[in-house]
PDB file of C-alpha atoms in Angstrom:
ATOM      1  CA  GLY A  28     -17.040  -0.280  31.257  1.00 81.00           C
ATOM      2  CA  PHE A  29     -19.457  -1.389  28.820  1.00 85.00           C
ATOM      3  CA  ILE A  30     -20.698  -0.382  25.349  1.00 88.00           C
ATOM      4  CA  PRO A  31     -23.506  -2.066  24.169  1.00 84.00           C
ATOM      5  CA  ALA A  32     -24.393  -2.135  20.675  1.00 90.00           C
ATOM      6  CA  SER A  33     -26.755  -3.733  18.125  1.00 91.00           C
ATOM      7  CA  ASP A  34     -27.426  -7.016  16.554  1.00 91.00           C
ATOM      8  CA  GLY A  35     -25.762  -8.295  20.212  1.00 87.00           C
ATOM      9  CA  TRP A  36     -22.655  -6.722  20.211  1.00 91.00           C
ATOM     10  CA  VAL A  37     -20.883  -5.288  23.026  1.00 90.00           C
ATOM     11  CA  PHE A  38     -17.590  -3.432  23.529  1.00 92.00           C
ATOM     12  CA  GLY A  39     -15.561  -2.320  26.493  1.00 89.00           C
ATOM     13  CA  GLU A  40     -13.491   0.785  26.582  1.00 91.00           C
ATOM     14  CA  TRP A  41     -10.618  -0.650  25.227  1.00 90.00           C
ATOM     15  CA  ASP A  42     -12.137  -1.552  22.261  1.00 94.00           C
ATOM     16  CA  LEU A  43     -12.778   1.793  21.228  1.00 95.00           C
ATOM     17  CA  ARG A  44      -8.795   3.259  21.429  1.00 94.00           C
ATOM     18  CA  THR A  45      -7.447   5.086  19.304  1.00 95.00           C
ATOM     19  CA  ASP A  46      -4.147   5.582  20.231  1.00 95.00           C
ATOM     20  CA  PHE A  47      -1.526   2.396  19.031  1.00 95.00           C
ATOM     21  CA  ALA A  48       1.790   4.282  19.105  1.00 94.00           C
ATOM     22  CA  ILE A  49       4.732   3.350  21.272  1.00 94.00           C
ATOM     23  CA  PRO A  50       4.645   5.491  24.667  1.00 95.00           C
ATOM     24  CA  GLU A  51       7.712   8.301  24.506  1.00 95.00           C
ATOM     25  CA  ASP A  52       9.792   7.210  26.995  1.00 97.00           C
ATOM     26  CA  THR A  53       9.538   3.613  26.027  1.00 96.00           C
ATOM     27  CA  VAL A  54      11.212   4.214  22.656  1.00 97.00           C
ATOM     28  CA  PRO A  55      14.729   3.702  23.875  1.00 97.00           C
ATOM     29  CA  TYR A  56      14.217   0.563  25.428  1.00 97.00           C
ATOM     30  CA  MET A  57      11.999  -1.019  22.808  1.00 96.00           C
ATOM     31  CA  GLN A  58      15.021   0.284  20.577  1.00 98.00           C
ATOM     32  CA  ARG A  59      17.375  -1.725  22.486  1.00 98.00           C
ATOM     33  CA  LEU A  60      15.642  -4.680  22.895  1.00 97.00           C
ATOM     34  CA  VAL A  61      15.550  -4.853  19.536  1.00 97.00           C
ATOM     35  CA  ASP A  62      19.152  -3.765  19.014  1.00 98.00           C
ATOM     36  CA  ALA A  63      20.200  -6.431  21.410  1.00 98.00           C
ATOM     37  CA  LEU A  64      18.176  -9.646  19.775  1.00 96.00           C
ATOM     38  CA  LYS A  65      19.377  -8.155  16.333  1.00 95.00           C
ATOM     39  CA  ALA A  66      22.914  -8.745  17.480  1.00 97.00           C
ATOM     40  CA  ARG A  67      22.510 -12.036  18.548  1.00 95.00           C
ATOM     41  CA  GLY A  68      20.788 -12.612  14.817  1.00 91.00           C
ATOM     42  CA  ILE A  69      17.016 -12.921  16.133  1.00 92.00           C
ATOM     43  CA  THR A  70      14.421 -10.774  14.131  1.00 93.00           C
ATOM     44  CA  LEU A  71      11.753  -9.386  16.303  1.00 95.00           C
ATOM     45  CA  VAL A  72       8.468 -10.021  14.799  1.00 96.00           C
ATOM     46  CA  GLY A  73       5.490  -8.218  15.928  1.00 96.00           C
ATOM     47  CA  VAL A  74       1.389  -8.067  15.281  1.00 95.00           C
ATOM     48  CA  PRO A  75      -0.585  -4.939  17.136  1.00 93.00           C
ATOM     49  CA  VAL A  76      -4.005  -6.613  17.205  1.00 90.00           C
ATOM     50  CA  PRO A  77      -6.709  -4.227  15.555  1.00 92.00           C
ATOM     51  CA  SER A  78      -9.306  -3.083  18.272  1.00 92.00           C
ATOM     52  CA  ARG A  79     -12.851  -4.514  18.120  1.00 93.00           C
ATOM     53  CA  GLY A  80     -14.148  -1.149  17.305  1.00 94.00           C
ATOM     54  CA  MET A  81     -11.636  -0.872  14.285  1.00 94.00           C
ATOM     55  CA  LEU A  82     -13.233  -3.654  13.223  1.00 93.00           C
ATOM     56  CA  HIS A  83     -17.019  -3.242  14.219  1.00 94.00           C
ATOM     57  CA  ALA A  84     -17.802   0.267  14.238  1.00 94.00           C
ATOM     58  CA  GLN A  85     -20.624  -0.411  12.237  1.00 94.00           C
ATOM     59  CA  TYR A  86     -22.604  -1.804  15.040  1.00 95.00           C
ATOM     60  CA  LEU A  87     -22.204   1.149  17.619  1.00 95.00           C
ATOM     61  CA  ASP A  88     -24.545   2.849  19.135  1.00 93.00           C
ATOM     62  CA  LYS A  89     -23.855   6.739  18.219  1.00 92.00           C
ATOM     63  CA  THR A  90     -26.225   7.653  21.117  1.00 93.00           C
ATOM     64  CA  ASN A  91     -23.479   6.909  23.634  1.00 93.00           C
ATOM     65  CA  PRO A  92     -20.898   9.365  24.322  1.00 94.00           C
ATOM     66  CA  LEU A  93     -18.089   6.939  24.174  1.00 93.00           C
ATOM     67  CA  ALA A  94     -19.366   5.717  20.884  1.00 94.00           C
ATOM     68  CA  ALA A  95     -20.025   9.249  19.635  1.00 95.00           C
ATOM     69  CA  ALA A  96     -16.575  10.371  20.240  1.00 95.00           C
ATOM     70  CA  TYR A  97     -15.056   7.246  18.900  1.00 96.00           C
ATOM     71  CA  SER A  98     -13.845   7.267  15.005  1.00 97.00           C
ATOM     72  CA  ALA A  99     -12.730   4.061  13.279  1.00 95.00           C
ATOM     73  CA  GLU A 100     -10.596   5.738  10.728  1.00 96.00           C
ATOM     74  CA  THR A 101      -8.438   7.842  12.983  1.00 97.00           C
ATOM     75  CA  ALA A 102      -8.469   4.743  14.833  1.00 97.00           C
ATOM     76  CA  THR A 103      -6.848   2.780  11.766  1.00 96.00           C
ATOM     77  CA  GLN A 104      -4.939   5.944  11.145  1.00 97.00           C
ATOM     78  CA  ASN A 105      -3.085   5.734  14.373  1.00 97.00           C
ATOM     79  CA  TYR A 106      -3.092   1.697  14.114  1.00 97.00           C
ATOM     80  CA  LEU A 107      -0.981   2.031  10.601  1.00 96.00           C
ATOM     81  CA  ALA A 108       1.394   5.080  12.186  1.00 97.00           C
ATOM     82  CA  ALA A 109       2.141   2.753  14.907  1.00 97.00           C
ATOM     83  CA  ILE A 110       3.167  -0.097  12.420  1.00 96.00           C
ATOM     84  CA  GLU A 111       5.102   2.419  10.969  1.00 97.00           C
ATOM     85  CA  GLN A 112       7.055   3.143  14.306  1.00 97.00           C
ATOM     86  CA  TYR A 113       7.527  -0.078  15.321  1.00 97.00           C
ATOM     87  CA  GLU A 114       8.887  -0.640  11.588  1.00 97.00           C
ATOM     88  CA  SER A 115      11.263   2.427  12.337  1.00 97.00           C
ATOM     89  CA  LEU A 116      13.092   0.683  14.776  1.00 97.00           C
ATOM     90  CA  GLY A 117      14.031  -2.315  12.933  1.00 97.00           C
ATOM     91  CA  MET A 118      11.150  -4.784  13.729  1.00 97.00           C
ATOM     92  CA  VAL A 119       9.083  -6.625  10.963  1.00 97.00           C
ATOM     93  CA  MET A 120       5.569  -6.106  11.670  1.00 96.00           C
ATOM     94  CA  VAL A 121       2.641  -8.371  10.907  1.00 95.00           C
ATOM     95  CA  ASN A 122      -0.297  -5.986   9.389  1.00 92.00           C
ATOM     96  CA  PRO A 123      -3.469  -8.566   9.735  1.00 88.00           C
ATOM     97  CA  LEU A 124      -5.912  -5.985   8.487  1.00 86.00           C
ATOM     98  CA  SER A 125      -5.159  -7.307   5.006  1.00 80.00           C
ATOM     99  CA  TYR A 126      -6.197 -10.315   5.501  1.00 78.00           C
ATOM    100  CA  LEU A 127      -9.191  -9.501   7.956  1.00 75.00           C
ATOM    101  CA  THR A 128     -11.143  -8.834   4.818  1.00 66.00           C
ATOM    102  CA  GLU A 129     -13.995 -11.428   4.590  1.00 68.00           C
ATOM    103  CA  ASN A 130     -16.554 -12.088   6.762  1.00 73.00           C
ATOM    104  CA  VAL A 131     -15.195  -9.446   9.236  1.00 81.00           C
ATOM    105  CA  ASP A 132     -17.951 -10.120  11.596  1.00 82.00           C
ATOM    106  CA  ALA A 133     -16.633 -13.586  11.965  1.00 82.00           C
ATOM    107  CA  LEU A 134     -13.486 -12.799  13.582  1.00 87.00           C
ATOM    108  CA  ASP A 135     -14.368 -11.600  17.113  1.00 91.00           C
ATOM    109  CA  PHE A 136     -16.720 -12.712  19.529  1.00 91.00           C
ATOM    110  CA  LYS A 137     -20.102 -10.324  20.115  1.00 91.00           C
ATOM    111  CA  THR A 138     -19.094 -10.403  23.129  1.00 88.00           C
ATOM    112  CA  ASP A 139     -15.649 -11.047  24.491  1.00 87.00           C
ATOM    113  CA  MET A 140     -12.530  -9.478  23.085  1.00 87.00           C
ATOM    114  CA  HIS A 141     -11.066 -12.275  21.705  1.00 89.00           C
ATOM    115  CA  TRP A 142     -10.518 -13.566  18.002  1.00 89.00           C
ATOM    116  CA  THR A 143     -12.783 -16.952  16.663  1.00 89.00           C
ATOM    117  CA  PRO A 144     -10.863 -19.312  15.762  1.00 90.00           C
ATOM    118  CA  GLU A 145     -11.856 -17.851  12.116  1.00 87.00           C
ATOM    119  CA  GLY A 146      -9.978 -14.892  13.275  1.00 88.00           C
ATOM    120  CA  ALA A 147      -6.791 -16.642  14.621  1.00 88.00           C
ATOM    121  CA  LYS A 148      -6.849 -18.539  11.404  1.00 87.00           C
ATOM    122  CA  GLN A 149      -6.354 -15.703   9.316  1.00 87.00           C
ATOM    123  CA  VAL A 150      -4.179 -13.562  11.677  1.00 89.00           C
ATOM    124  CA  ALA A 151      -2.132 -16.690  11.222  1.00 88.00           C
ATOM    125  CA  GLN A 152      -1.686 -16.801   8.099  1.00 88.00           C
ATOM    126  CA  ALA A 153      -1.151 -12.963   7.844  1.00 91.00           C
ATOM    127  CA  VAL A 154       2.100 -14.143  10.337  1.00 92.00           C
ATOM    128  CA  ALA A 155       3.039 -16.812   8.245  1.00 91.00           C
ATOM    129  CA  ASP A 156       3.195 -15.144   5.007  1.00 93.00           C
ATOM    130  CA  THR A 157       4.998 -13.095   6.501  1.00 94.00           C
ATOM    131  CA  LEU A 158       7.632 -15.025   7.929  1.00 92.00           C
ATOM    132  CA  LYS A 159       8.312 -16.476   4.530  1.00 92.00           C
ATOM    133  CA  THR A 160       9.626 -13.187   3.316  1.00 93.00           C
ATOM    134  CA  LEU A 161      12.542 -13.170   6.088  1.00 93.00           C
ATOM    135  CA  PRO A 162      16.066 -14.511   4.868  1.00 91.00           C
ATOM    136  CA  GLU A 163      15.858 -16.656   7.828  1.00 86.00           C
ATOM    137  CA  ALA A 164      12.501 -18.648   6.427  1.00 88.00           C
ATOM    138  CA  ALA A 165      14.927 -19.733   3.289  1.00 87.00           C
ATOM    139  CA  THR A 166      17.122 -22.036   5.810  1.00 88.00           C
ATOM    140  CA  LEU A 167      13.863 -23.771   7.182  1.00 83.00           C
ATOM    141  CA  THR A 168      12.258 -27.137   6.709  1.00 82.00           C
ATOM    142  CA  PRO A 169       9.073 -26.404   5.066  1.00 81.00           C
ATOM    143  CA  SER A 170       6.248 -28.895   6.908  1.00 83.00           C
ATOM    144  CA  THR A 171       2.805 -29.467   5.984  1.00 84.00           C
ATOM    145  CA  PHE A 172      -0.492 -29.116   8.064  1.00 83.00           C
ATOM    146  CA  THR A 173      -4.025 -30.012   7.578  1.00 87.00           C
ATOM    147  CA  LEU A 174      -6.921 -27.582   9.364  1.00 85.00           C
ATOM    148  CA  SER A 175      -9.869 -29.024   9.460  1.00 90.00           C
ATOM    149  CA  GLU A 176     -13.507 -28.203  11.129  1.00 90.00           C
ATOM    150  CA  ALA A 177     -13.959 -30.644  14.120  1.00 90.00           C
ATOM    151  CA  PHE A 178     -17.424 -29.662  15.614  1.00 89.00           C
ATOM    152  CA  ILE A 179     -19.102 -26.323  16.524  1.00 92.00           C
ATOM    153  CA  GLY A 180     -19.885 -25.587  20.461  1.00 92.00           C
ATOM    154  CA  GLU A 181     -20.848 -23.038  21.963  1.00 92.00           C
ATOM    155  CA  HIS A 182     -18.895 -19.888  23.168  1.00 90.00           C
ATOM    156  CA  GLU A 183     -19.713 -18.010  26.115  1.00 88.00           C
ATOM    157  CA  GLY A 184     -17.958 -14.280  25.947  1.00 85.00           C
ATOM    158  CA  VAL A 185     -16.000 -12.618  28.677  1.00 84.00           C
ATOM    159  CA  TYR A 186     -18.307  -9.735  28.419  1.00 84.00           C
ATOM    160  CA  THR A 187     -21.307 -11.943  29.135  1.00 82.00           C
ATOM    161  CA  LYS A 188     -20.644 -13.188  32.583  1.00 78.00           C
ATOM    162  CA  ASP A 189     -20.044  -9.673  33.572  1.00 82.00           C
ATOM    163  CA  LEU A 190     -23.029  -8.482  32.271  1.00 83.00           C
ATOM    164  CA  THR A 191     -25.127 -11.634  33.410  1.00 83.00           C
ATOM    165  CA  ARG A 192     -24.414 -10.988  36.740  1.00 83.00           C
ATOM    166  CA  LEU A 193     -24.595  -7.609  36.573  1.00 83.00           C
ATOM    167  CA  CYS A 194     -28.411  -7.173  34.414  1.00 82.00           C
ATOM    168  CA  ASN A 195     -29.152 -10.578  36.136  1.00 83.00           C
ATOM    169  CA  THR A 196     -30.338 -11.846  32.695  1.00 80.00           C
ATOM    170  CA  PRO A 197     -28.516 -14.665  30.929  1.00 80.00           C
ATOM    171  CA  LEU A 198     -27.403 -13.568  27.398  1.00 80.00           C
ATOM    172  CA  PRO A 199     -27.135 -16.106  24.417  1.00 84.00           C
ATOM    173  CA  LYS A 200     -23.833 -18.045  24.175  1.00 87.00           C
ATOM    174  CA  GLU A 201     -22.081 -17.652  20.258  1.00 89.00           C
ATOM    175  CA  PRO A 202     -21.841 -20.863  18.167  1.00 90.00           C
ATOM    176  CA  ILE A 203     -17.806 -21.262  17.695  1.00 90.00           C
ATOM    177  CA  GLN A 204     -16.032 -23.279  15.000  1.00 89.00           C
ATOM    178  CA  HIS A 205     -13.364 -25.799  15.846  1.00 88.00           C
ATOM    179  CA  TYR A 206     -10.695 -26.896  14.456  1.00 88.00           C
ATOM    180  CA  GLU A 207      -8.067 -30.150  14.491  1.00 88.00           C
ATOM    181  CA  LEU A 208      -4.720 -29.778  13.061  1.00 84.00           C
ATOM    182  CA  SER A 209      -2.862 -32.504  12.040  1.00 87.00           C
ATOM    183  CA  GLY A 210       0.655 -33.243  10.366  1.00 83.00           C
ATOM    184  CA  GLY A 211       4.068 -31.557  10.514  1.00 75.00           C
ATOM    185  CA  PRO A 212       6.547 -31.865  13.289  1.00 72.00           C
ATOM    186  CA  LYS A 213       5.444 -32.283  17.009  1.00 67.00           C
ATOM    187  CA  VAL A 214       7.439 -29.715  18.076  1.00 61.00           C
ATOM    188  CA  GLY A 215       6.142 -26.716  20.531  1.00 60.00           C
ATOM    189  CA  LEU A 216       5.858 -23.278  19.611  1.00 56.00           C
ATOM    190  CA  LEU A 217       9.274 -22.581  21.928  1.00 59.00           C
ATOM    191  CA  GLU A 218      11.143 -26.247  21.253  1.00 59.00           C
ATOM    192  CA  ASP A 219      13.657 -26.479  19.412  1.00 59.00           C
ATOM    193  CA  ALA A 220      12.768 -29.051  16.205  1.00 52.00           C
ATOM    194  CA  THR A 221      16.405 -30.565  15.987  1.00 51.00           C
TER     195      THR A 221
END
């Protein structure tokens, strides 16, 4: 269900999760995956997505029972504990929380569970900085990319579509900054650059 909040924010129940741990019955399978990749010289890197509730709890309407029961502090503690759990299996984990400090409201759409381009840009920087610390990074040839602002468009959030249908009232679209990437090799994410 949906959880209305202040200042145009809408949350889904999933946004208010507090458990980020690997399910106990899944841990052995995850360990097998990490070990199998490691045996082939592959380091598994993970990026856990912080919940919108963790980042934007100040907008929750605490008169709503789900919002009242939610604790962003507990969610954050469990999120950090889950990162440690994954690392204990031998994964390299990116913690985007350390990068998501400036203008946190610009990281997520108010009516959508996805990152804005600004949020994606900050998390991409966290991933890049983490990857640079790996020994494998020394074997790579650096490339230079330029990211520039292209235009501002409008975004109709996933929640907006459903809420407009349910409430029969159109909700406003959100502005979205589009970016243009130039430079670097013309290689797809899963292609071999050589």
